[in-house]
Coordinates of N, CA and C and ligand atoms in Angstrom, one line a residue:
M1012 N 0.9 -1.2 0.0 CA 0.0 0.0 0.0 C 0.9 1.2 0.0
K1013 N 0.7 2.1 -1.0 CA 1.5 3.3 -1.1 C 0.8 4.4 -0.5
N1014 N 1.5 5.1 0.3 CA 0.9 6.4 0.8 C 2.0 7.4 1.0
S1015 N 1.7 8.6 1.4 CA 2.8 9.6 1.4 C 2.9 10.1 2.8
P1016 N 4.1 10.5 3.2 CA 4.3 11.1 4.4 C 3.5 12.4 4.7
N1017 N 3.1 12.6 6.0 CA 2.3 13.8 6.3 C 3.4 14.8 6.7
L1018 N 3.8 15.6 5.6 CA 4.9 16.5 5.8 C 4.4 17.8 6.4
L1019 N 5.1 18.1 7.5 CA 4.7 19.4 8.1 C 5.6 20.5 7.5
Q1020 N 6.7 20.2 6.8 CA 7.6 21.2 6.4 C 8.7 20.6 5.7
D1021 N 9.2 21.2 4.5 CA 10.5 20.7 4.1 C 11.2 21.9 3.4
D1022 N 12.5 21.7 3.3 CA 13.4 22.8 2.6 C 13.2 24.1 3.1
S1023 N 12.9 24.3 4.4 CA 12.7 25.7 4.9 C 14.1 26.3 5.0
L1024 N 14.1 27.7 4.9 CA 15.5 28.4 5.0 C 16.0 28.1 6.4
D1025 N 15.2 28.2 7.5 CA 15.7 27.9 8.8 C 14.8 26.9 9.4
F1026 N 15.2 25.7 9.3 CA 14.5 24.5 9.8 C 14.3 24.6 11.3
N1027 N 15.4 25.0 12.0 CA 15.3 24.9 13.5 C 14.2 25.9 14.1
H1028 N 14.1 27.1 13.4 CA 13.1 28.1 13.9 C 11.7 27.6 13.5
F1029 N 11.6 27.0 12.3 CA 10.2 26.5 11.9 C 9.8 25.4 12.7
A1030 N 10.8 24.5 13.1 CA 10.4 23.3 13.9 C 10.1 23.8 15.3
A1031 N 10.8 24.8 15.9 CA 10.5 25.2 17.2 C 9.1 25.9 17.2
S1032 N 8.8 26.6 16.1 CA 7.5 27.3 16.1 C 6.3 26.2 15.9
T1033 N 6.6 25.1 15.2 CA 5.6 24.1 14.9 C 5.4 23.4 16.3
L1034 N 6.4 23.1 17.0 CA 6.3 22.4 18.3 C 5.6 23.3 19.3
Y1035 N 5.9 24.7 19.3 CA 5.2 25.6 20.2 C 3.7 25.6 20.0
Q1036 N 3.3 25.6 18.7 CA 1.9 25.6 18.4 C 1.3 24.2 18.8
K1037 N 2.0 23.1 18.6 CA 1.5 21.7 19.0 C 1.3 21.7 20.5
I1038 N 2.3 22.2 21.2 CA 2.2 22.1 22.7 C 1.1 23.0 23.2
Q1039 N 0.9 24.2 22.6 CA -0.2 25.0 23.0 C -1.5 24.4 22.8
K1040 N -1.6 23.7 21.7 CA -2.9 23.0 21.5 C -3.1 21.9 22.5
L1041 N -2.1 21.2 22.8 CA -2.1 20.1 23.8 C -2.5 20.7 25.2
L1042 N -1.9 21.8 25.5 CA -2.2 22.4 26.8 C -3.6 22.9 26.9
S1043 N -4.2 23.4 25.8 CA -5.6 23.9 25.8 C -6.6 22.8 25.6
A1044 N -6.2 21.7 25.2 CA -7.1 20.5 25.0 C -7.4 19.7 26.2
K1045 N -6.6 19.9 27.3 CA -6.9 19.1 28.4 C -6.5 20.0 29.7
S1046 N -7.0 19.6 30.9 CA -6.5 20.1 32.1 C -5.5 19.2 32.6
G1047 N -4.7 19.7 33.6 CA -3.6 18.8 34.2 C -2.4 18.8 33.3
R1048 N -1.7 17.7 33.4 CA -0.3 17.6 32.9 C -0.3 17.2 31.5
V1049 N 0.7 17.7 30.7 CA 0.9 17.2 29.4 C 2.3 16.5 29.3
N1050 N 2.3 15.3 28.9 CA 3.4 14.4 29.0 C 4.0 14.3 27.6
I1051 N 5.3 14.6 27.4 CA 5.9 14.6 26.2 C 7.3 13.9 26.3
A1052 N 7.6 13.1 25.3 CA 8.8 12.3 25.3 C 9.7 12.7 24.2
L1053 N 11.0 13.0 24.6 CA 12.0 13.6 23.7 C 13.0 12.6 23.2
S1054 N 13.3 12.5 21.9 CA 14.4 11.7 21.5 C 15.7 12.4 21.6
G1055 N 16.8 11.7 21.6 CA 18.1 12.3 21.7 C 18.7 12.6 20.4
G1056 N 20.0 12.5 20.3 CA 20.8 12.8 19.0 C 20.9 14.3 18.9
N1057 N 21.3 14.7 17.6 CA 21.7 16.2 17.5 C 20.5 17.0 17.0
T1058 N 19.7 16.5 16.1 CA 18.6 17.3 15.5 C 17.9 18.1 16.6
P1059 N 17.3 17.5 17.7 CA 16.5 18.3 18.5 C 17.1 19.4 19.3
L1060 N 18.5 19.4 19.4 CA 19.1 20.4 20.3 C 18.9 21.8 19.9
P1061 N 19.2 22.2 18.7 CA 19.1 23.6 18.4 C 17.5 24.0 18.4
I1062 N 16.7 23.0 18.1 CA 15.2 23.3 18.0 C 14.7 23.6 19.5
L1063 N 15.1 22.7 20.5 CA 14.8 22.9 21.8 C 15.4 24.1 22.4
N1064 N 16.5 24.5 21.9 CA 17.2 25.7 22.4 C 16.5 27.0 22.1
I1065 N 15.6 26.9 20.9 CA 14.8 28.0 20.5 C 13.4 27.9 21.2
L1066 N 12.9 26.7 21.3 CA 11.6 26.4 21.9 C 11.6 27.0 23.4
K1067 N 12.7 26.9 24.1 CA 12.7 27.3 25.5 C 12.4 28.7 25.7
T1068 N 12.6 29.5 24.7 CA 12.3 31.0 24.8 C 10.8 31.3 24.7
E1069 N 10.0 30.3 24.3 CA 8.6 30.6 24.0 C 7.9 30.7 25.4
N1070 N 6.7 31.5 25.3 CA 5.9 31.6 26.5 C 4.8 30.5 26.6
L1071 N 5.2 29.5 27.3 CA 4.3 28.3 27.5 C 4.1 28.1 29.0
E1072 N 3.0 27.3 29.3 CA 2.7 27.0 30.7 C 3.6 25.8 31.1
W1073 N 4.9 26.2 31.2 CA 5.9 25.1 31.5 C 5.7 24.2 32.6
S1074 N 5.0 24.8 33.7 CA 4.8 24.0 34.9 C 3.8 22.9 34.7
R1075 N 3.1 22.9 33.5 CA 2.1 21.8 33.3 C 2.8 20.8 32.4
L1076 N 3.9 21.0 32.0 CA 4.6 20.1 31.1 C 5.6 19.1 31.8
S1077 N 5.6 17.9 31.4 CA 6.5 16.9 31.9 C 7.2 16.3 30.7
F1078 N 8.6 16.3 30.8 CA 9.4 15.8 29.7 C 10.0 14.5 30.1
Y1079 N 9.9 13.5 29.3 CA 10.6 12.2 29.5 C 11.4 12.0 28.3
M1080 N 12.3 10.9 28.5 CA 13.2 10.5 27.4 C 12.7 9.3 26.5
V1081 N 12.8 9.4 25.2 CA 12.5 8.3 24.3 C 13.5 7.2 24.5
D1082 N 14.8 7.7 24.6 CA 15.9 6.7 24.7 C 17.1 7.4 25.3
E1083 N 18.1 6.6 25.6 CA 19.3 7.1 26.3 C 20.5 6.3 26.0
R1084 N 21.7 6.8 25.9 CA 22.8 6.0 25.9 C 23.2 5.6 27.3
C1085 N 23.8 4.4 27.3 CA 24.2 3.8 28.7 C 25.5 4.4 29.1
V1086 N 25.3 5.7 29.5 CA 26.5 6.4 30.0 C 26.0 7.3 31.2
L1087 N 27.1 7.8 31.9 CA 26.7 8.7 33.0 C 26.1 10.1 32.5
L1088 N 25.4 10.8 33.4 CA 24.7 12.0 32.9 C 25.7 13.1 32.5
D1089 N 26.9 13.0 33.0 CA 27.8 14.1 32.6 C 28.7 13.7 31.4
D1090 N 28.3 12.5 30.8 CA 29.1 12.1 29.6 C 28.6 13.0 28.4
V1091 N 29.5 13.3 27.6 CA 29.1 14.1 26.4 C 28.1 13.5 25.5
S1092 N 27.9 12.2 25.5 CA 26.9 11.5 24.7 C 25.6 11.3 25.4
S1093 N 25.5 11.8 26.6 CA 24.2 11.6 27.3 C 23.1 12.4 26.7
N1094 N 22.1 11.7 26.2 CA 20.9 12.5 25.7 C 20.3 13.5 26.8
Y1095 N 20.1 12.9 28.0 CA 19.5 13.7 29.0 C 20.4 14.9 29.4
G1096 N 21.7 14.5 29.4 CA 22.7 15.6 29.8 C 22.7 16.7 28.7
N1097 N 22.7 16.4 27.5 CA 22.8 17.4 26.3 C 21.5 18.2 26.3
I1098 N 20.4 17.5 26.5 CA 19.1 18.3 26.4 C 18.9 19.2 27.6
S1099 N 19.4 18.7 28.8 CA 19.4 19.6 29.9 C 20.1 20.9 29.7
K1100 N 21.3 20.8 29.1 CA 22.2 22.0 28.9 C 21.4 23.0 28.1
V1101 N 20.7 22.6 27.1 CA 20.1 23.5 26.1 C 18.6 23.9 26.4
F1102 N 18.0 23.0 27.3 CA 16.6 23.1 27.4 C 16.1 22.9 28.9
F1103 N 16.2 21.7 29.5 CA 15.6 21.4 30.8 C 16.2 22.5 31.8
D1104 N 17.4 22.8 31.8 CA 17.9 23.6 32.8 C 17.3 25.0 32.7
A1105 N 16.7 25.4 31.6 CA 16.2 26.7 31.4 C 14.7 26.9 31.6
I1106 N 14.0 25.7 31.8 CA 12.6 25.8 31.9 C 12.1 25.2 33.2
E1107 N 10.8 25.6 33.5 CA 10.2 25.2 34.8 C 9.4 24.0 34.6
S1108 N 9.8 23.0 33.9 CA 9.1 21.7 33.7 C 9.8 20.6 34.4
D1109 N 9.0 19.6 34.7 CA 9.6 18.4 35.3 C 10.3 17.6 34.2
S1110 N 11.4 17.0 34.4 CA 12.0 16.2 33.3 C 12.6 15.0 34.0
Y1111 N 12.7 13.8 33.4 CA 13.0 12.6 33.9 C 14.1 11.9 33.1
S1112 N 15.2 11.7 33.7 CA 16.4 11.0 33.1 C 16.1 9.5 33.1
M1113 N 16.5 8.8 32.1 CA 16.3 7.3 32.0 C 17.5 6.6 32.8
V1114 N 18.6 7.3 32.9 CA 19.7 6.8 33.6 C 19.8 7.3 35.0
L1115 N 19.6 6.4 36.0 CA 19.6 6.9 37.4 C 20.9 6.7 38.2
E1116 N 21.4 7.7 38.8 CA 22.7 7.6 39.5 C 22.5 6.4 40.6
G1117 N 23.6 5.6 40.6 CA 23.6 4.6 41.6 C 22.9 3.4 41.2
K1118 N 22.3 3.4 40.1 CA 21.5 2.2 39.6 C 22.1 1.6 38.4
S1119 N 22.1 0.3 38.2 CA 22.6 -0.3 37.0 C 21.6 0.2 35.9
Y1120 N 22.1 -0.1 34.6 CA 21.2 0.3 33.4 C 19.9 -0.4 33.5
E1121 N 20.0 -1.8 33.8 CA 18.8 -2.6 33.9 C 17.9 -2.1 35.0
E1122 N 18.5 -1.7 36.1 CA 17.6 -1.2 37.2 C 17.1 0.1 36.9
S1123 N 17.8 0.9 36.1 CA 17.3 2.2 35.6 C 16.1 2.0 34.7
A1124 N 16.2 1.1 33.8 CA 15.1 0.9 32.8 C 13.9 0.4 33.5
L1125 N 14.1 -0.5 34.6 CA 12.9 -1.0 35.2 C 12.2 0.1 36.1
A1126 N 13.2 0.9 36.7 CA 12.6 2.1 37.5 C 11.7 3.0 36.6
Y1127 N 12.3 3.3 35.4 CA 11.6 4.1 34.4 C 10.4 3.7 34.0
E1128 N 10.3 2.3 33.8 CA 9.1 1.6 33.4 C 8.1 1.8 34.5
N1129 N 8.5 1.6 35.7 CA 7.5 1.7 36.8 C 7.1 3.1 37.0
M1130 N 7.9 4.1 36.7 CA 7.5 5.5 36.7 C 6.5 5.8 35.7
L1131 N 6.7 5.2 34.5 CA 5.7 5.6 33.4 C 4.3 5.0 33.8
E1132 N 4.3 3.8 34.4 CA 3.1 3.1 34.8 C 2.4 4.0 35.9
E1133 N 3.2 4.6 36.7 CA 2.7 5.4 37.9 C 2.2 6.8 37.4
K1134 N 3.0 7.4 36.5 CA 2.7 8.8 36.3 C 1.9 9.1 35.1
L1135 N 1.9 8.2 34.1 CA 1.1 8.5 32.8 C -0.3 7.9 32.8
P1136 N -1.2 8.6 32.2 CA -2.5 7.9 32.0 C -2.4 6.7 31.1
K1137 N -3.3 5.8 31.1 CA -3.2 4.5 30.3 C -4.0 4.7 29.1
S1138 N -3.6 4.1 28.0 CA -4.4 4.1 26.7 C -5.5 3.0 26.9
S1139 N -6.4 2.9 26.0 CA -7.5 1.8 26.1 C -6.8 0.4 26.2
S1140 N -5.5 0.4 25.7 CA -5.0 -1.0 25.7 C -4.1 -1.2 27.0
G1141 N -4.3 -0.2 27.9 CA -3.6 -0.3 29.3 C -2.2 0.1 29.3
I1142 N -1.7 0.7 28.2 CA -0.4 1.2 28.0 C -0.1 2.6 28.4
P1143 N 1.0 2.9 29.1 CA 1.2 4.3 29.4 C 1.2 5.2 28.1
Q1144 N 0.4 6.2 28.2 CA 0.2 7.0 27.0 C 0.7 8.5 27.1
F1145 N 1.7 8.8 26.2 CA 2.2 10.2 26.1 C 1.3 10.9 25.2
D1146 N 1.2 12.2 25.5 CA 0.5 13.2 24.7 C 1.1 13.4 23.3
L1147 N 2.6 13.4 23.4 CA 3.3 13.7 22.2 C 4.7 13.0 22.4
I1148 N 5.1 12.3 21.4 CA 6.4 11.7 21.3 C 7.2 12.3 20.1
L1149 N 8.4 12.9 20.3 CA 9.2 13.4 19.3 C 10.2 12.3 18.9
L1150 N 10.2 11.9 17.7 CA 11.1 10.9 17.3 C 12.2 11.5 16.3
G1151 N 13.3 10.8 16.2 CA 14.3 11.0 15.2 C 14.4 9.8 14.3
M1152 N 15.2 9.8 13.3 CA 15.5 8.6 12.6 C 17.0 8.7 12.1
G1153 N 17.6 7.5 12.3 CA 19.0 7.4 11.9 C 19.1 7.0 10.5
D1154 N 20.4 7.0 9.9 CA 20.5 6.7 8.4 C 20.5 5.2 8.1
D1155 N 20.1 4.5 9.2 CA 19.8 3.1 9.1 C 18.3 2.7 9.3
G1156 N 17.6 3.8 9.4 CA 16.2 3.7 9.7 C 15.7 3.4 11.0
H1157 N 16.7 3.5 12.0 CA 16.4 3.2 13.4 C 15.6 4.5 13.9
T1158 N 14.8 4.2 15.0 CA 14.1 5.4 15.7 C 14.2 5.0 17.2
A1159 N 14.1 6.0 18.0 CA 14.4 5.7 19.4 C 15.7 5.0 19.4
S1160 N 15.9 3.9 20.3 CA 17.1 3.2 20.1 C 16.7 1.7 19.7
L1161 N 15.7 1.8 18.8 CA 15.4 0.4 18.1 C 16.1 0.4 16.9
F1162 N 17.2 -0.3 16.9 CA 18.2 -0.4 15.8 C 17.9 -1.7 15.0
P1163 N 18.2 -1.7 13.7 CA 18.0 -2.9 12.9 C 18.5 -4.2 13.5
N1164 N 17.8 -5.2 13.5 CA 18.3 -6.5 14.0 C 18.7 -6.5 15.5
T1165 N 18.0 -5.8 16.2 CA 18.3 -5.8 17.7 C 17.1 -6.4 18.5
K1166 N 17.4 -6.9 19.6 CA 16.3 -7.7 20.4 C 15.1 -6.9 20.7
A1167 N 15.3 -5.6 21.0 CA 14.2 -4.7 21.5 C 13.1 -4.6 20.4
L1168 N 13.4 -4.9 19.2 CA 12.4 -4.7 18.1 C 11.3 -5.8 18.4
G1169 N 11.6 -6.8 19.0 CA 10.6 -7.8 19.2 C 9.9 -7.8 20.6
E1170 N 10.2 -6.8 21.4 CA 9.6 -6.6 22.7 C 8.1 -6.2 22.6
I1171 N 7.3 -7.0 23.2 CA 5.8 -6.5 23.1 C 5.2 -6.4 24.5
Y1172 N 6.0 -6.7 25.6 CA 5.4 -6.6 26.9 C 6.1 -5.5 27.7
R1173 N 7.4 -5.4 27.7 CA 8.1 -4.4 28.5 C 7.9 -2.9 27.8
R1174 N 7.8 -2.0 28.6 CA 7.7 -0.6 28.1 C 9.0 0.1 27.8
V1175 N 10.0 -0.4 28.7 CA 11.4 0.3 28.6 C 12.4 -0.9 28.8
V1176 N 13.3 -0.9 27.9 CA 14.3 -2.0 28.0 C 15.7 -1.5 27.7
V1177 N 16.7 -2.3 28.2 CA 18.1 -2.0 27.7 C 18.3 -2.8 26.5
N1178 N 18.8 -2.2 25.4 CA 18.8 -2.9 24.1 C 20.3 -2.9 23.7
E1179 N 20.8 -4.1 23.5 CA 22.2 -4.2 23.1 C 22.3 -3.9 21.5
V1180 N 23.2 -3.0 21.2 CA 23.2 -2.6 19.8 C 24.6 -3.0 19.3
P1181 N 24.8 -4.2 18.8 CA 26.2 -4.7 18.3 C 26.8 -3.7 17.3
Q1182 N 26.0 -3.1 16.4 CA 26.6 -2.3 15.3 C 27.1 -1.0 15.9
L1183 N 26.7 -0.7 17.2 CA 27.4 0.5 17.9 C 28.4 0.0 18.9
G1184 N 28.4 -1.3 19.2 CA 29.3 -1.8 20.3 C 28.8 -1.1 21.6
A1185 N 27.6 -1.0 21.8 CA 27.0 -0.3 23.0 C 25.6 -0.8 23.3
E1186 N 25.3 -0.4 24.5 CA 23.9 -0.6 25.0 C 23.1 0.7 25.1
R1187 N 21.8 0.7 24.9 CA 21.0 1.8 25.0 C 19.8 1.5 25.9
I1188 N 19.2 2.4 26.5 CA 17.9 2.3 27.1 C 16.9 2.9 26.1
T1189 N 15.7 2.2 26.0 CA 14.7 2.7 25.0 C 13.3 2.4 25.3
L1190 N 12.5 3.4 24.9 CA 11.0 3.0 24.9 C 10.8 2.0 23.8
T1191 N 9.9 1.0 24.1 CA 9.6 0.0 23.1 C 8.4 0.4 22.2
Y1192 N 8.2 -0.4 21.1 CA 7.1 -0.1 20.2 C 5.7 0.1 20.9
P1193 N 5.4 -0.8 21.8 CA 4.0 -0.6 22.4 C 3.8 0.7 22.9
V1194 N 4.8 1.4 23.6 CA 4.7 2.8 24.1 C 4.6 3.7 22.9
L1195 N 5.7 3.6 22.0 CA 5.7 4.6 20.9 C 4.4 4.6 20.2
L1196 N 3.8 3.4 19.9 CA 2.7 3.3 19.0 C 1.5 3.8 19.7
E1197 N 1.4 4.0 21.0 CA 0.2 4.4 21.7 C 0.2 5.8 22.0
A1198 N 1.2 6.6 21.6 CA 1.3 8.1 21.8 C 0.1 8.7 21.1
K1199 N -0.5 9.8 21.8 CA -1.6 10.4 21.1 C -1.1 11.1 19.8
E1200 N 0.1 11.7 19.9 CA 0.6 12.3 18.6 C 2.1 11.9 18.5
L1201 N 2.5 11.7 17.3 CA 3.9 11.3 17.0 C 4.4 12.3 15.9
I1202 N 5.6 12.9 16.2 CA 6.2 13.7 15.1 C 7.7 13.2 14.9
V1203 N 8.1 13.0 13.8 CA 9.4 12.7 13.5 C 10.1 14.0 13.0
M1204 N 11.3 14.4 13.5 CA 12.0 15.5 13.2 C 13.3 15.1 12.6
L1205 N 13.7 15.5 11.4 CA 15.0 15.2 10.9 C 15.5 16.0 9.8
K1206 N 16.8 16.1 9.6 CA 17.4 16.8 8.5 C 17.5 15.8 7.4
K1207 N 17.0 16.1 6.3 CA 16.8 14.9 5.3 C 18.0 14.4 4.7
Q1208 N 19.2 15.2 4.7 CA 20.3 14.8 3.8 C 20.7 13.4 4.2
G1209 N 20.8 12.5 3.1 CA 21.1 11.1 3.4 C 20.0 10.3 3.8
K1210 N 18.8 10.9 4.1 CA 17.7 10.1 4.5 C 16.5 10.2 3.6
E1211 N 16.6 10.9 2.5 CA 15.4 11.0 1.6 C 15.0 9.6 1.1
D1212 N 16.0 8.9 0.7 CA 15.7 7.5 0.1 C 14.9 6.6 1.1
I1213 N 15.4 6.8 2.4 CA 14.8 5.9 3.5 C 13.3 6.3 3.5
I1214 N 13.0 7.6 3.5 CA 11.6 8.1 3.6 C 10.8 7.6 2.5
N1215 N 11.3 7.7 1.3 CA 10.6 7.2 0.1 C 10.4 5.7 0.2
E1216 N 11.4 5.0 0.6 CA 11.2 3.5 0.7 C 10.2 3.2 1.8
L1217 N 10.1 4.0 2.8 CA 9.1 3.7 3.9 C 7.8 3.8 3.5
Y1218 N 7.5 4.7 2.5 CA 6.2 4.9 1.9 C 5.9 4.3 0.6
S1219 N 6.9 3.3 0.2 CA 6.8 2.8 -1.1 C 5.9 1.6 -1.2
G1220 N 5.6 1.1 0.1 CA 4.8 -0.2 0.1 C 5.7 -1.4 0.2
K1221 N 7.1 -1.2 0.0 CA 8.0 -2.3 0.0 C 8.3 -2.6 1.4
S1222 N 8.6 -3.9 1.7 CA 9.0 -4.3 3.1 C 10.5 -3.9 3.2
T1223 N 10.8 -3.3 4.3 CA 12.3 -2.9 4.5 C 12.7 -3.4 5.9
N1224 N 14.0 -3.3 6.2 CA 14.4 -3.6 7.4 C 14.6 -2.5 8.4
Y1225 N 14.0 -1.3 8.0 CA 14.0 -0.1 8.9 C 13.1 -0.2 10.0
P1226 N 13.6 -0.1 11.2 CA 12.7 -0.1 12.4 C 11.7 1.0 12.3
M1227 N 11.8 2.1 11.6 CA 10.8 3.2 11.5 C 9.6 2.6 10.8
L1228 N 9.8 1.5 9.9 CA 8.6 1.1 9.2 C 7.4 0.7 10.0
K1229 N 7.6 0.1 11.2 CA 6.6 -0.4 12.0 C 5.8 0.9 12.5
I1230 N 6.4 2.0 12.6 CA 5.7 3.2 13.1 C 4.9 3.7 11.9
V1231 N 5.5 3.7 10.8 CA 4.9 4.2 9.5 C 3.6 3.5 9.1
T1232 N 3.8 2.2 9.2 CA 2.6 1.3 8.9 C 1.5 1.3 9.9
N1233 N 1.8 1.6 11.2 CA 0.8 1.5 12.1 C 0.2 2.9 12.5
R1234 N 1.0 4.0 12.1 CA 0.5 5.3 12.4 C 0.5 6.1 11.2
H1235 N -0.7 6.1 10.5 CA -0.8 6.9 9.3 C -0.9 8.4 9.7
D1236 N -1.0 8.7 10.9 CA -1.1 10.1 11.3 C 0.3 10.7 11.7
L1237 N 1.3 9.7 11.5 CA 2.7 10.2 11.8 C 3.1 11.4 11.1
Q1238 N 3.5 12.4 11.8 CA 3.8 13.7 11.2 C 5.4 13.8 11.0
W1239 N 5.8 14.4 9.8 CA 7.2 14.5 9.6 C 7.6 15.9 9.5
L1240 N 8.5 16.3 10.3 CA 9.1 17.7 10.3 C 10.5 17.6 9.7
I1241 N 10.6 18.0 8.4 CA 11.8 17.6 7.7 C 12.5 19.0 7.2
G1242 N 13.8 19.0 7.5 CA 14.5 20.2 7.1 C 15.6 19.9 6.1
Ligands
LIG1411 C1 19.9 8.8 19.8 C2 18.5 9.1 19.2 C3 18.3 8.5 17.9 C4 18.2 9.6 16.9 C5 18.7 9.4 15.6 C6 18.9 10.6 14.8 O1 20.0 8.6 21.0 O2 20.8 8.9 19.0 O3 17.4 9.0 20.0 O4 17.3 7.7 17.6 O5 16.9 10.2 17.0 O6 19.9 8.6 15.7 O7 19.9 11.3 15.4 P1 20.3 12.8 14.8 O8 19.2 13.7 15.2 O9 21.7 13.1 15.5 O10 20.4 12.6 13.3

């Protein structure tokens, strides 16, 4: 079945400002659509950082927003590759929102993943399938079609019960902590943000109807409302 991506933007002169303004409008809508807390999960990597650095200057009801991580590298928080550490520097440290690191000091990565899973069960409302449900999840995509830390040919791709797992990624020679498909697929809204260089072919293949080994394909085929913010 061939369909096309729901493009929110492409080829903008200044992608980061456009993306930040799109997220601002999206979050405003979420805040006005419900009372209480709005729960958002952020992916790591480089793309989100300049966008969040702009978004933090917007006038939002930050105290009603809670930010979670989509995935994390198995490193300490002060490591240069820590997603939570990097997003804290440009975003969390400047806003009045709750934010929750996946890696917990003094806990193993497995213990951190379990604790995160228990926290999601406790803090998030449940979907009709009984799965912790985010109001919005921001995804990225790697040039191997991975999303979150669901990499091609890794164990976490097949996880259908756990919400958060440690995923061994042999192609990186590293472990990651990641949300699993059941949680990603239950989000009320899903936006992929990426810079397209080197990834156009993947996007076209994802919407070609062909079966591919890209972990993003499961999201594309199950969520026709998936929104793409492409620079
Ligand atoms: C990570 C991310 C990952 C990211 C993609 C794209 O921890 O690396 O969560 O899934 O979204 O790798 O990364 P860039 O935004 O750096 O291209």
